[in-house]
XYZ file of C-alpha atoms in Angstrom:
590
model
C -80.156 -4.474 -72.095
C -78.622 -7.187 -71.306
C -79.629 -11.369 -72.197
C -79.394 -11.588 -68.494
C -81.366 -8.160 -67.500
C -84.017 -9.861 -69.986
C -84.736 -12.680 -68.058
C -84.599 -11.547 -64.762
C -87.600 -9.431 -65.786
C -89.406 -12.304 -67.316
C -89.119 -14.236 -64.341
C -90.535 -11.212 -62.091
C -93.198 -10.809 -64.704
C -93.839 -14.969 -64.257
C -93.263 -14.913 -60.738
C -96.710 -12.005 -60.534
C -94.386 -10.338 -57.257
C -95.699 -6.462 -56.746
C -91.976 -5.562 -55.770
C -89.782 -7.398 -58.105
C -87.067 -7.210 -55.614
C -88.054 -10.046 -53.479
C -86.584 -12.439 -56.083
C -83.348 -11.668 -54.213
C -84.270 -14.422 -52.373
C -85.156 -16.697 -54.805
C -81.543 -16.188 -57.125
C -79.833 -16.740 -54.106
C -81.410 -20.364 -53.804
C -80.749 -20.957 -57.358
C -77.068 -19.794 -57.440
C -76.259 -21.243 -54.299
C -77.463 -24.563 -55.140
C -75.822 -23.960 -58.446
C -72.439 -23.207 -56.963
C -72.625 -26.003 -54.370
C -73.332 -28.836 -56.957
C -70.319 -27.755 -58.610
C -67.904 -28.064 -56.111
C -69.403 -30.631 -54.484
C -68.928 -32.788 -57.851
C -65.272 -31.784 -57.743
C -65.150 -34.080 -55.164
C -65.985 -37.229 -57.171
C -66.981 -39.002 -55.039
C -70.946 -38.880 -55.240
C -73.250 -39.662 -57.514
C -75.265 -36.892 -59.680
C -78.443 -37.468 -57.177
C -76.891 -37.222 -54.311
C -74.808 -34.468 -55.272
C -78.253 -33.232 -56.051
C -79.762 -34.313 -52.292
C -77.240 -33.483 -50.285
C -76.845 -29.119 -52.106
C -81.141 -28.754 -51.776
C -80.988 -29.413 -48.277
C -77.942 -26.949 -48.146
C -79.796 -24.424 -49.292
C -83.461 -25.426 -48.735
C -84.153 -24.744 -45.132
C -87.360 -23.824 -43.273
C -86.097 -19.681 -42.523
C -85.046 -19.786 -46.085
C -88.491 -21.440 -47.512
C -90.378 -18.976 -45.192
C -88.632 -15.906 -46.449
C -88.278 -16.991 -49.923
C -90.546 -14.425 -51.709
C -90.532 -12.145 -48.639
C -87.839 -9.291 -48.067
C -86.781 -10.647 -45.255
C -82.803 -11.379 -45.867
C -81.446 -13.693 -42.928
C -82.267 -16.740 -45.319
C -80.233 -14.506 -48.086
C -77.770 -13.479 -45.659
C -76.894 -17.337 -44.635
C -76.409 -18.096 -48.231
C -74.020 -15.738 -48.219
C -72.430 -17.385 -45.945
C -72.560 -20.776 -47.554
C -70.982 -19.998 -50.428
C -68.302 -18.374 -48.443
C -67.569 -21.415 -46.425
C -67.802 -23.195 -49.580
C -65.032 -21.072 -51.390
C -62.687 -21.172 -48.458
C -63.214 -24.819 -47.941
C -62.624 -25.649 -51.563
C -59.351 -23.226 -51.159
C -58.530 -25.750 -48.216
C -58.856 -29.014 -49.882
C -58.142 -28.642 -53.242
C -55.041 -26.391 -53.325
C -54.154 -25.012 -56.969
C -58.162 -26.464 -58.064
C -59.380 -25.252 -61.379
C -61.676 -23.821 -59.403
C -59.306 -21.891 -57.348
C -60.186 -17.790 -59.184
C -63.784 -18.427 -59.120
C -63.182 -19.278 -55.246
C -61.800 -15.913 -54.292
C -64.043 -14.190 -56.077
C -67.074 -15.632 -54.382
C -65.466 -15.566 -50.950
C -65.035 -11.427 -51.481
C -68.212 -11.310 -53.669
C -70.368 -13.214 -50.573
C -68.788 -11.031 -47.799
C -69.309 -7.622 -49.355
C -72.991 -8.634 -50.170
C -73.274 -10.284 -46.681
C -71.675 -7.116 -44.563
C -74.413 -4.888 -46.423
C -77.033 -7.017 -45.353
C -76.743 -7.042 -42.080
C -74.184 -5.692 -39.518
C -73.991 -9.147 -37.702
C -72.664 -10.485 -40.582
C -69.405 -9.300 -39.811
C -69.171 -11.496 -36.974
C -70.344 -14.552 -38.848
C -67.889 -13.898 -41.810
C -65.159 -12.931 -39.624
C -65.301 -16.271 -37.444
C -65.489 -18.053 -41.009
C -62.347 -16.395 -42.652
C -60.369 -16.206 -39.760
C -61.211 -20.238 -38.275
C -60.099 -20.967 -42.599
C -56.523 -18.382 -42.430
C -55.932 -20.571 -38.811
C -56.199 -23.913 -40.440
C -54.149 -22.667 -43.622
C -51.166 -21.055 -41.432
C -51.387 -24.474 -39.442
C -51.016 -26.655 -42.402
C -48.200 -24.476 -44.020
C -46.398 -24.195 -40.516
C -46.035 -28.493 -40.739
C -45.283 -28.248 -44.346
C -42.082 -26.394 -43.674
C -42.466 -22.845 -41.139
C -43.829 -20.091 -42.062
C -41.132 -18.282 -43.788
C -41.484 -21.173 -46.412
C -44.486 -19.924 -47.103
C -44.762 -16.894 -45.925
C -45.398 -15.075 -49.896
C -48.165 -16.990 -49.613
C -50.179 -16.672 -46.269
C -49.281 -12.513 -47.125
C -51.419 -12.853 -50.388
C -53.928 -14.586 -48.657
C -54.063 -11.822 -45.845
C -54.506 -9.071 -47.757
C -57.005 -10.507 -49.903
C -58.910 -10.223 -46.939
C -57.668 -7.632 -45.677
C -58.751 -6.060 -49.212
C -62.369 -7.842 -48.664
C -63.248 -6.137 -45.348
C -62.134 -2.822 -47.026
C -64.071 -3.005 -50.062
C -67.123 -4.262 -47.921
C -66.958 -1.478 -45.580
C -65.634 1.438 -47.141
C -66.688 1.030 -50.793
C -69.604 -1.039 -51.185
C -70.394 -0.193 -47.979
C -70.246 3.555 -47.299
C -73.389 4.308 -47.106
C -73.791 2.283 -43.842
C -70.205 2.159 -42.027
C -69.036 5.390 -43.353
C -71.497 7.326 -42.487
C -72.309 6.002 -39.405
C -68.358 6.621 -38.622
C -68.848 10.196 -39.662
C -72.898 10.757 -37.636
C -72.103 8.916 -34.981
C -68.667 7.352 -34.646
C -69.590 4.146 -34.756
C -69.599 2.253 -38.166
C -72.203 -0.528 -36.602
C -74.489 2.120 -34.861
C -77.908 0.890 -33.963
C -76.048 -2.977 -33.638
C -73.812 -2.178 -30.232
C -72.974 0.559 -28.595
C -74.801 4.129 -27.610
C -78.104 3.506 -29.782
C -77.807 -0.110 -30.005
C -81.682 -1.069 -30.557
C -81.109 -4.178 -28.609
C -84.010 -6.082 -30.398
C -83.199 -9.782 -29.031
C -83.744 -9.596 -25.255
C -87.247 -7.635 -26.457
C -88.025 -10.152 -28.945
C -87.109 -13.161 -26.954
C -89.826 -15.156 -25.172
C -90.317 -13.788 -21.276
C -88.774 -17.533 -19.964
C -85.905 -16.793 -21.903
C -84.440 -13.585 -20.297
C -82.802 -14.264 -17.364
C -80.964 -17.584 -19.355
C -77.428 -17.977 -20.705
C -76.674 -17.959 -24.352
C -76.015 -21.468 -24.718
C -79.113 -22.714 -22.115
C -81.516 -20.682 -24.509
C -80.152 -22.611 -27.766
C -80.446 -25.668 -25.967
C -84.201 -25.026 -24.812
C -84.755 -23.571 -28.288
C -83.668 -26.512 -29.959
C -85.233 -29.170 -28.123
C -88.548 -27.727 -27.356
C -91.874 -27.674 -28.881
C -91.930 -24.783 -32.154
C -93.986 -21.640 -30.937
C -94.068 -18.258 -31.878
C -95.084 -17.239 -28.622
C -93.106 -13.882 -26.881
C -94.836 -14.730 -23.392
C -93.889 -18.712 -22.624
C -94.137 -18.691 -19.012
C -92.036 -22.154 -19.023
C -90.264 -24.305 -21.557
C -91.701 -26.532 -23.366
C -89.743 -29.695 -23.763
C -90.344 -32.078 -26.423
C -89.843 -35.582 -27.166
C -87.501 -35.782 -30.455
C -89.945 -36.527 -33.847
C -92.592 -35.688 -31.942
C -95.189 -32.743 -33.159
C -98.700 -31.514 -33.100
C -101.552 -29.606 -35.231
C -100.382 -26.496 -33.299
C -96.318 -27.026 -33.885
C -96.953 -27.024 -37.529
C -98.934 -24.150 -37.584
C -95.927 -22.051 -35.488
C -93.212 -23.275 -38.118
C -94.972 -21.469 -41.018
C -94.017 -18.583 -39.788
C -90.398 -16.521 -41.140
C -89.915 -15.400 -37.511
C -90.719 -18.145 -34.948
C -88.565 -17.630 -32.263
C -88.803 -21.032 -30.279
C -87.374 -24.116 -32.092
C -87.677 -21.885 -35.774
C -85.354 -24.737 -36.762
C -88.443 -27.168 -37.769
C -90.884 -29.135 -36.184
C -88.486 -32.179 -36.071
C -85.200 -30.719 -36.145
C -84.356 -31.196 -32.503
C -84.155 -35.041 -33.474
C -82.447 -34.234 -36.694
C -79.483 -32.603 -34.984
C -79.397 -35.641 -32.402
C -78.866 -37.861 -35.427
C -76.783 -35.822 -37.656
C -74.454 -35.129 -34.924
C -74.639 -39.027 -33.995
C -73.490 -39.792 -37.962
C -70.612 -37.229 -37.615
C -69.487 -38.451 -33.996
C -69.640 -42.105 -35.737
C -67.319 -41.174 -38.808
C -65.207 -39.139 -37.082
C -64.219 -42.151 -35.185
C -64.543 -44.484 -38.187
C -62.698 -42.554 -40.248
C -59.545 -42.234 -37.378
C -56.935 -44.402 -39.141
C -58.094 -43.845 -42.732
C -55.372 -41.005 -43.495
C -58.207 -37.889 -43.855
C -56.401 -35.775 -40.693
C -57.513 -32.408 -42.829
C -60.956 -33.072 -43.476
C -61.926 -34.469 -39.925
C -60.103 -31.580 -38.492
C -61.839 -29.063 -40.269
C -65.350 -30.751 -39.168
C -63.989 -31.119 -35.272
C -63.116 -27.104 -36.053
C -66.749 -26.328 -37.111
C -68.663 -27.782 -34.929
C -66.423 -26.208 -32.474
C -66.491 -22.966 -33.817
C -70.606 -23.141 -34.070
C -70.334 -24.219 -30.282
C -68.512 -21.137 -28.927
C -70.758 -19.058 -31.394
C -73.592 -20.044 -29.601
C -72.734 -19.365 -26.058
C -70.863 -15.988 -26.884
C -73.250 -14.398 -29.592
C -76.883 -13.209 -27.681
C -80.247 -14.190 -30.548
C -78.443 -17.530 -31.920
C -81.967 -19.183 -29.990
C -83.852 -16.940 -33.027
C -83.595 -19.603 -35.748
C -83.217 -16.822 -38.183
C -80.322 -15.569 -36.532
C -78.345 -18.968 -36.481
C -79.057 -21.037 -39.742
C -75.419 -22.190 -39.591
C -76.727 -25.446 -37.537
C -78.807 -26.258 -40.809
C -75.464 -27.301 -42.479
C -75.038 -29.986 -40.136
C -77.586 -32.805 -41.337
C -76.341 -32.377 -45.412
C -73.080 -32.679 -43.734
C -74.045 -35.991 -42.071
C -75.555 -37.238 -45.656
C -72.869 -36.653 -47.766
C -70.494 -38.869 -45.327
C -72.870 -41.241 -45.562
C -72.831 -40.912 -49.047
C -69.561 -41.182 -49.620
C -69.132 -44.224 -47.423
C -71.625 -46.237 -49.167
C -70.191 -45.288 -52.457
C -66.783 -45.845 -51.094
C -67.908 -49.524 -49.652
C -70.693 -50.813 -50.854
C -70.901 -53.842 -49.395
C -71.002 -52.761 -45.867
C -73.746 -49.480 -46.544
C -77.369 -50.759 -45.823
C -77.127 -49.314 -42.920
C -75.832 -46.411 -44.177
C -78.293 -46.244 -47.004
C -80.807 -46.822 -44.267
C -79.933 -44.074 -42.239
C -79.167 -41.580 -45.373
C -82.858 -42.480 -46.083
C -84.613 -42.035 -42.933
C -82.375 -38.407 -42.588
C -83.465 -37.386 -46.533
C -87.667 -38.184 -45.723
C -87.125 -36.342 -42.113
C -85.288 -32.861 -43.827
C -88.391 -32.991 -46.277
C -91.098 -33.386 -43.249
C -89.098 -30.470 -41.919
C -89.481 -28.192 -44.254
C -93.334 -28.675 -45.553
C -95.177 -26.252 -42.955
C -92.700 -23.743 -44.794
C -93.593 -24.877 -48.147
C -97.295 -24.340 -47.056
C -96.211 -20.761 -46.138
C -94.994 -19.959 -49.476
C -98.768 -20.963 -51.156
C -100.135 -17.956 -48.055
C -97.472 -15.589 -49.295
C -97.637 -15.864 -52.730
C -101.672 -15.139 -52.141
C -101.244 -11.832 -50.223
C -98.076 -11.095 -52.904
C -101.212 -10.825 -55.489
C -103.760 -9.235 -53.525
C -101.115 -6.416 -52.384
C -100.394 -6.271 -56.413
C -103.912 -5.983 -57.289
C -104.305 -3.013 -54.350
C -101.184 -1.611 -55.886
C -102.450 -1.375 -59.039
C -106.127 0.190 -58.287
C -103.939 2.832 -56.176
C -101.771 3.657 -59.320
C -104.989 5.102 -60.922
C -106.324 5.998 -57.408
C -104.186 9.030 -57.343
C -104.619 10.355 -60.797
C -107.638 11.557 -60.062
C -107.397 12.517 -56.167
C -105.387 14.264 -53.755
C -104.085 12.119 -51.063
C -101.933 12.554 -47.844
C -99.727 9.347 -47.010
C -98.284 8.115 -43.726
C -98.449 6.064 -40.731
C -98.717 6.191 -36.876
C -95.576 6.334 -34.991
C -96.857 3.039 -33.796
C -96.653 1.784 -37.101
C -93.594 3.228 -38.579
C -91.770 1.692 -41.790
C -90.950 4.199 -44.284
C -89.728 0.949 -46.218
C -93.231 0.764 -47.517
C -93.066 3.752 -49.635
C -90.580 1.879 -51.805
C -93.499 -0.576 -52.684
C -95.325 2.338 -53.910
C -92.004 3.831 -56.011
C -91.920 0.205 -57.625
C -95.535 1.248 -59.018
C -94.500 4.281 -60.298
C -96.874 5.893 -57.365
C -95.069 8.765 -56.894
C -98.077 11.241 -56.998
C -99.155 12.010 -53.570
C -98.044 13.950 -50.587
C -96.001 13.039 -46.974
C -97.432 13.664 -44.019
C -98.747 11.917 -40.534
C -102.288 10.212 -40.883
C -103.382 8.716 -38.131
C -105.381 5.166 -37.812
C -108.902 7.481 -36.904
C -108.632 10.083 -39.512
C -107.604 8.182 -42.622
C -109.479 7.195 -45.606
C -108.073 3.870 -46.627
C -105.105 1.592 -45.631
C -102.286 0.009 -47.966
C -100.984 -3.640 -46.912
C -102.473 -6.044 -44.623
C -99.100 -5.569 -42.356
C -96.657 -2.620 -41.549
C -99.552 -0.738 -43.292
C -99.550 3.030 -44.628
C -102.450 5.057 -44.241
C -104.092 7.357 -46.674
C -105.917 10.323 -46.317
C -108.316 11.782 -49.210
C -108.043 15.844 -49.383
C -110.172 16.108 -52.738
C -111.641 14.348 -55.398
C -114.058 11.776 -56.019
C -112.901 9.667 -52.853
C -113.143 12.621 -50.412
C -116.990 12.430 -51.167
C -118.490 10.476 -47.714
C -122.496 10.903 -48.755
C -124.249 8.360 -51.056
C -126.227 10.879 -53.019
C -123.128 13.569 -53.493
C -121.523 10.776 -54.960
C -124.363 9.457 -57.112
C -124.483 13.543 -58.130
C -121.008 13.640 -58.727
C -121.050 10.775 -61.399
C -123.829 11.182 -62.881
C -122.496 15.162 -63.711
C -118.668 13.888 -65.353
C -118.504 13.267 -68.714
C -116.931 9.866 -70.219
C -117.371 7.749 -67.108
C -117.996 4.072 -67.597
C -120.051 3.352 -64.375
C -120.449 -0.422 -63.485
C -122.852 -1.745 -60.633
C -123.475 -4.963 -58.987
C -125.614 -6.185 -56.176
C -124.423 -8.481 -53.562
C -126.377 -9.906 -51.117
C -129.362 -7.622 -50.137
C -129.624 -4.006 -51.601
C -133.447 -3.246 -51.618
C -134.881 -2.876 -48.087
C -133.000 0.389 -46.933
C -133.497 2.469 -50.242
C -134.772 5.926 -49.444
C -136.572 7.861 -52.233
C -133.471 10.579 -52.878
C -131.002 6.958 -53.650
C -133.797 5.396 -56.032
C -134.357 8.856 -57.748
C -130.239 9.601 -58.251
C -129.935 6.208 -59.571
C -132.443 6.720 -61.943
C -130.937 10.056 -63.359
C -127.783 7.942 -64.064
C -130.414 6.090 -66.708
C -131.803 3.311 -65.360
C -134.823 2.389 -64.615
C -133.340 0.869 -61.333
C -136.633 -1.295 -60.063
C -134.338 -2.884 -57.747
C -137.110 -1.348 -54.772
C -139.223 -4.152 -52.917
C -137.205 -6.860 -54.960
C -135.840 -8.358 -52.001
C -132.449 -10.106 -52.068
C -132.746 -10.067 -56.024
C -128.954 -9.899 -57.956
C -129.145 -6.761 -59.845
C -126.660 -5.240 -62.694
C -126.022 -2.165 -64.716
C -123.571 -0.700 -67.004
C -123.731 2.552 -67.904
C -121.528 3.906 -70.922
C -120.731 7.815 -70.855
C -124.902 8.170 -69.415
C -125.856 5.535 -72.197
C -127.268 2.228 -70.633
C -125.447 -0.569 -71.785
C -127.449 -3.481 -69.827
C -129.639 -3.426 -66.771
C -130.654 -6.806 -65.214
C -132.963 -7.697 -62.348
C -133.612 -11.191 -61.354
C -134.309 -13.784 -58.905
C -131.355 -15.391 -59.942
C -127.097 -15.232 -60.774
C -127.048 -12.294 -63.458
C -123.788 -12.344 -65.200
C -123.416 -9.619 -68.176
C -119.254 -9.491 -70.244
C -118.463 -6.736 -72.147
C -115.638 -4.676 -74.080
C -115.829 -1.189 -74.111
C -112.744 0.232 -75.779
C -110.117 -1.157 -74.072
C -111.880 -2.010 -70.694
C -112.864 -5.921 -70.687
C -115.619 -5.756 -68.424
C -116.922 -9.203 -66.518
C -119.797 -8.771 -63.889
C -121.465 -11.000 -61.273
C -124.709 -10.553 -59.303
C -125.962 -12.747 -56.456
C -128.588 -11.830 -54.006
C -128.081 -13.601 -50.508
C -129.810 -17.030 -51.123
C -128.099 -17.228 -54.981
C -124.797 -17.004 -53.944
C -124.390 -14.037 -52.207
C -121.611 -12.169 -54.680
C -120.361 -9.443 -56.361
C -118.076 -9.600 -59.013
C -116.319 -6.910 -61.154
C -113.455 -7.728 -62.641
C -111.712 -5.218 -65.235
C -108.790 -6.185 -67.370
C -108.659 -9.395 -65.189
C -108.330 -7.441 -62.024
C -111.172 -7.595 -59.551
C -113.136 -3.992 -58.707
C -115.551 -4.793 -56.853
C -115.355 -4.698 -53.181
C -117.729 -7.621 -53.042
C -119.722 -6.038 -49.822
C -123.336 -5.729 -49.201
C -125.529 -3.424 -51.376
C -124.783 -1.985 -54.532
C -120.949 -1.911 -55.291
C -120.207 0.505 -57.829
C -116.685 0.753 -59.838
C -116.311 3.784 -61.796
C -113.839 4.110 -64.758
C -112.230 6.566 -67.066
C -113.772 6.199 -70.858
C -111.208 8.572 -71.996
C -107.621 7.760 -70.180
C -108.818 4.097 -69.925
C -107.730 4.364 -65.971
C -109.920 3.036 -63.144
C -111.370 5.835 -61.039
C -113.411 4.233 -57.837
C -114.571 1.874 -56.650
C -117.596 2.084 -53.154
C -120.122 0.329 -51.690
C -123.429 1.657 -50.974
C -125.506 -0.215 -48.245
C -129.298 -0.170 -49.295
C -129.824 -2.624 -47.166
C -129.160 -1.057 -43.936
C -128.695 2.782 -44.156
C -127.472 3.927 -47.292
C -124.121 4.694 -46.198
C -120.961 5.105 -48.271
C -117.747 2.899 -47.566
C -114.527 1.873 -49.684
């Protein structure tokens, strides 16, 4: 194991993720920031902060800070790109750089990462390499013609050349290749017989019948909504947003203005900067550096009106680059002449506090995220145990399909169940709030659907630590058969015409442990073996709760009537967990 291996897993561990794999998205920040600061230093011109400034908002966008512990990868794959553009731009400027290696190899290491992430990426690498090779056979054609230099522009060719192989036949085999050899076409699904043709779907109605470049334009300039059924665009005044905007843009796939709530006015007045020093800058002797910007923003121009989806913010994040671009000119300007940059510091300023506002209904998303991240963990982890000691059938509607979800379950080492279709109507119990996978109980302890079987069932088993708690009201619907199978579990279980009182037992291989009844909170902690056991009770006007937390993982369902977890003594695994409504009808759920 390596140093590295070591704390990659430490940092999963820390980050409390239930698939460890969604860091991808979170090294990717980190390395690309990394890698930017570098070169962007090499530059010396900038100070250490603003180096530092103008690389977060490089990399630190609202579809990144949205995906960020997600697996969604069009943040990822636009990082990618970054450091690609970075590479080839450092190859541009700085000719024969110390950093000149370590360029190529993150220019083929991006691209073969980026063209097995997603098939588009091709075209966005492609326009990126080939819009760099153009402006390097220009420059050597004025330095002398090309057979002056032609060794060189050769190596440089098939380096790429070498790139797109290794990308597409090697790393990429199990995508291109195959798809070649199924169904001769190495970007099936993308274009073509098959193409899935998700954008016009996905696109808001208004949107269809548009041109590529009108639906950037309305995209970009129009309130943020996540809305497929806009009957009519809604246009916004630049800076301006509302309650509801904010509440759109903390989603990772808004599909109207995804760019940010005020991003329509930060392209206005990043574009404005650029247009300014471009003309400022005229007679200053920097011919290869405003070429190269002219080139970009005319590449991202034709991009737009020729590529269908680059409306979808998380298809285009290439227009994110333009406002860091727009600081670090005026960065380097006021560095450059101080005496003439309050403006400039003014307007670097105003552009740094509008990129943060931009990106906090993200950061908001990340707290949501996080949340569910634990609560799928803590479902993960009750399922682990879950199938030890049942038989269960897993699946999904065709409605719902997304075999990726299985993988979740491989993470957990859940590998102890069996494939098959379960329908919404027939199934036991869901996993995941979203793109969920149904389960369906064949035998065991959670195939039992009758209160008093159940109560039977655990009260037979040997070396069952049983655990109940009362939420609510669990008194009024008790039928003599549920009072008389509690009471063969050991208890005296008085909880009958003790209305809305919290109520608690623990029950130790049929040994009673505690049994409380009050008007009040009952709380009761205890370690048995190597269970640490912490219980809540609260009748409806004392709280109204049920708490059971085990090895600091909460059991209890928490609904109303008795909820009862049920544990292995002897494995130390967690059997059940159900809820038993004596309130209303003594019925069974989990």
């Amino acid at each position: 194991t390596t140093s590295a291996e070591v704390c990659l897993r430490l940092f999963f561990r820390f980050a409390h993720l239930e698939e460890g794999g969604k860091s991808f998205n979170i090294i990717s920040v980190i390395s690309a920031f990394c890698i930017g600061a570098a070169f962007l230093a090499e530059t010396q011109k900038l100070r250490k902060w603003q180096i530092w400034i103008c690389t977060f908002f490089c990399v630190i966008n609202p579809v990144m800070m949205s995906q960020i512990i997600t697996f969604y990868n069009d943040g990822f794959l636009w990082q990618m790109v970054l450091v690609c553009g970075i590479a080839l731009l450092y190859l541009t400027i700085y000719e024969g750089g110390k950093y000149e290696s370590l360029s190529l190899y993150l220019i083929f290491i991006s691209t073969n990462i980026g063209f097995n992430t997603k098939f588009s990426a091709i075209i966005f690498f492609a326009v990126e390499c080939i819009f760099f090779f153009g402006v390097w056979v220009f420059i050597r054609v004025r330095r002398g013609g090309l057979k002056k230099h032609i060794c060189f522009l050769r190596k440089r060719f098939l380096f790429f050349v070498g790139m797109v192989l290794s990308g597409t036949l090697l790393v990429g085999a199990s995508s291109y290749v195959i798809n070649t050899i199924r169904h001769r076409n190495p970007v099936y699904t993308m274009i073509g017989e098959g193409a899935a043709n998700i954008i016009p779907r996905q696109l808001p109605d208004i949107y269809h019948d548009m041109t590529h470049l009108t639906r950037f334009t309305a995209s970009l300039f129009s309130r943020t909504n996540g809305s497929r059924s806009l009957s009519c665009i809604e246009w916004k005044i630049p800076f301006i947003f509302d309650a509801k905007e904010f509440q759109s843009a903390e989603y990772y796939d808004v599909r109207t203005a995804g760019w940010g709530i005020l991003f329509g006015g930060l392209f206005i007045l990043s574009l404005l900067v650029i247009i300014i020093g471009l003309y400022q800058t005229r007679k200053n002797g920097h011919r290869l550096e405003r070429s190269l910007v002219i080139g970009g923003l005319l590449v991202l121009f034709i991009l737009v009106a020729a590529v269908p989806g680059l409306s979808w913010a998380r298809f285009n994040c290439a227009i994110f680059f333009i406002p860091p671009a727009a600081l670090i000119y005026l960065f380097i300007q006021g560095n450059q002449e101080p005496e003439t940059s309050l403006t400039g510091v003014f307007i670097s300023g105003i552009l740094t506090a509008l990129l943060t506002i931009n990106i906090m209904p993200n950061i908001v998303r990340i707290g949501y995220e996080w949340k569910q991240s634990e609560i799928t963990n803590d479902q993960l982890e009750q399922f682990s145990d879950f199938t030890d000691y049942n038989e269960i059938i897993i699946g999904c509607e065709d409605s719902e399909r997304y075999e990726g979800r299985f993988f979740n379950l491989y993470d957990k080492q859940i590998t102890d169940f069996t494939f098959g279709a379960v329908r919404d109507s027939e199934r036991t119990g869901k996993l995941f709030p979203t793109r969920h996978l149904n389960y369906l109980v064949t035998s065991g302890p959670a195939s039992i659907t009758a209160s008093e079987v159940y109560l039977d069932y655990i009260h037979e088993k040997e070396n069952l630590i049983i655990l109940i708690a009362v939420k609510d009201e669990g008194s009024q619907g008790l039928n003599d058969a549920i009072v008389q199978k509690m009471r063969e579990l050991g208890t005296d279980f008085d909880l009958p015409s003790h209305y809305r009182y919290s109520y608690l037992a623990v029950i130790d291989d049929k040994k009673i442990l505690y049994e409380g009844l009050a008007d009040e909170v009952l709380t009761y902690n205890v370690r048995i073996n190597q269970f640490e056991i912490e219980m809540l009770s609260a009748g409806y006007s004392k709280g109204n709760a049920s708490s059971i937390i085990v090895n600091g993982i909460e059991r209890s369902l928490n609904r109303r009537g008795l909820n009862i977890v049920v544990l292995d003594k002897s494995t130390g695994k967690f059997i059940d967990s159900v809820t038993i409504d004596s309130y209303l009808d003594n019925s069974l759920s989990r």
